[in-house]
């Protein structure tokens, strides 16, 4: 009847108001977390300068990666292609240092890193990229095909089973194929709640095997 309808409408108003308030709170929380992540990457990059690509030559056995580019992904929804376009327009910031720290406050947030390797004509084409932080929850490598498309080339992380790793190693190791006489770029996507750091080292295969023994 009319009274019942009025009562239902009256009772539903507080619920609608509560739902609206909760949606607003979630939006504010996401905005604050996103701004904190972006601010953290900006602070880390503020004093860094864009470094030259890591050089690879004949006889090179390992190359500690000391310079890269970083991009905060507050919602964790960017694709590799979108990251490359943002980098081309100046959206990625230079990040330097043996230990590249970051802080993620939400499990859906991500940080993208772009690393360049300059191989001369004498360098071997096959290498292995070691991510020296086995506590990172999700780490994904993207490489570019000869046609220019980005493809996922491997995924590992503390949140994944050990058998998911491309290489049986205490750290996360991904295959990287470079083109001798050219510069090769790779993308790393990292998700791991809380403060952490990334140590990157590119290895020649035999040297990686020796380091694991």
Short mmCIF file of N, CA, C and O in Angstrom, two decimals, residues 37 65 67 151 185 198:
data_model
loop_
_atom_site.label_atom_id
_atom_site.label_comp_id
_atom_site.label_asym_id
_atom_site.label_seq_id
_atom_site.Cartn_x
_atom_site.Cartn_y
_atom_site.Cartn_z
N UNK A 37 52.13 7.18 -4.05
CA UNK A 37 53.01 6.38 -4.90
C UNK A 37 53.73 7.25 -5.91
O UNK A 37 54.95 7.15 -6.08
N UNK A 65 72.85 -3.12 -13.06
CA UNK A 65 72.03 -2.06 -13.64
C UNK A 65 71.93 -0.93 -12.63
O UNK A 65 71.33 -1.09 -11.57
N UNK A 67 71.06 2.42 -13.60
CA UNK A 67 70.20 3.51 -14.07
C UNK A 67 69.05 2.93 -14.88
O UNK A 67 69.24 2.02 -15.68
N UNK A 151 55.65 -8.09 -25.49
CA UNK A 151 55.08 -9.37 -25.06
C UNK A 151 55.61 -9.71 -23.67
O UNK A 151 56.75 -9.36 -23.32
N UNK A 185 65.63 -2.53 -25.20
CA UNK A 185 64.90 -2.07 -24.02
C UNK A 185 64.00 -3.18 -23.49
O UNK A 185 63.41 -3.93 -24.27
N UNK A 198 64.74 -2.85 -5.45
CA UNK A 198 65.04 -3.75 -6.56
C UNK A 198 66.51 -3.66 -6.90
O UNK A 198 67.05 -2.57 -7.11
#
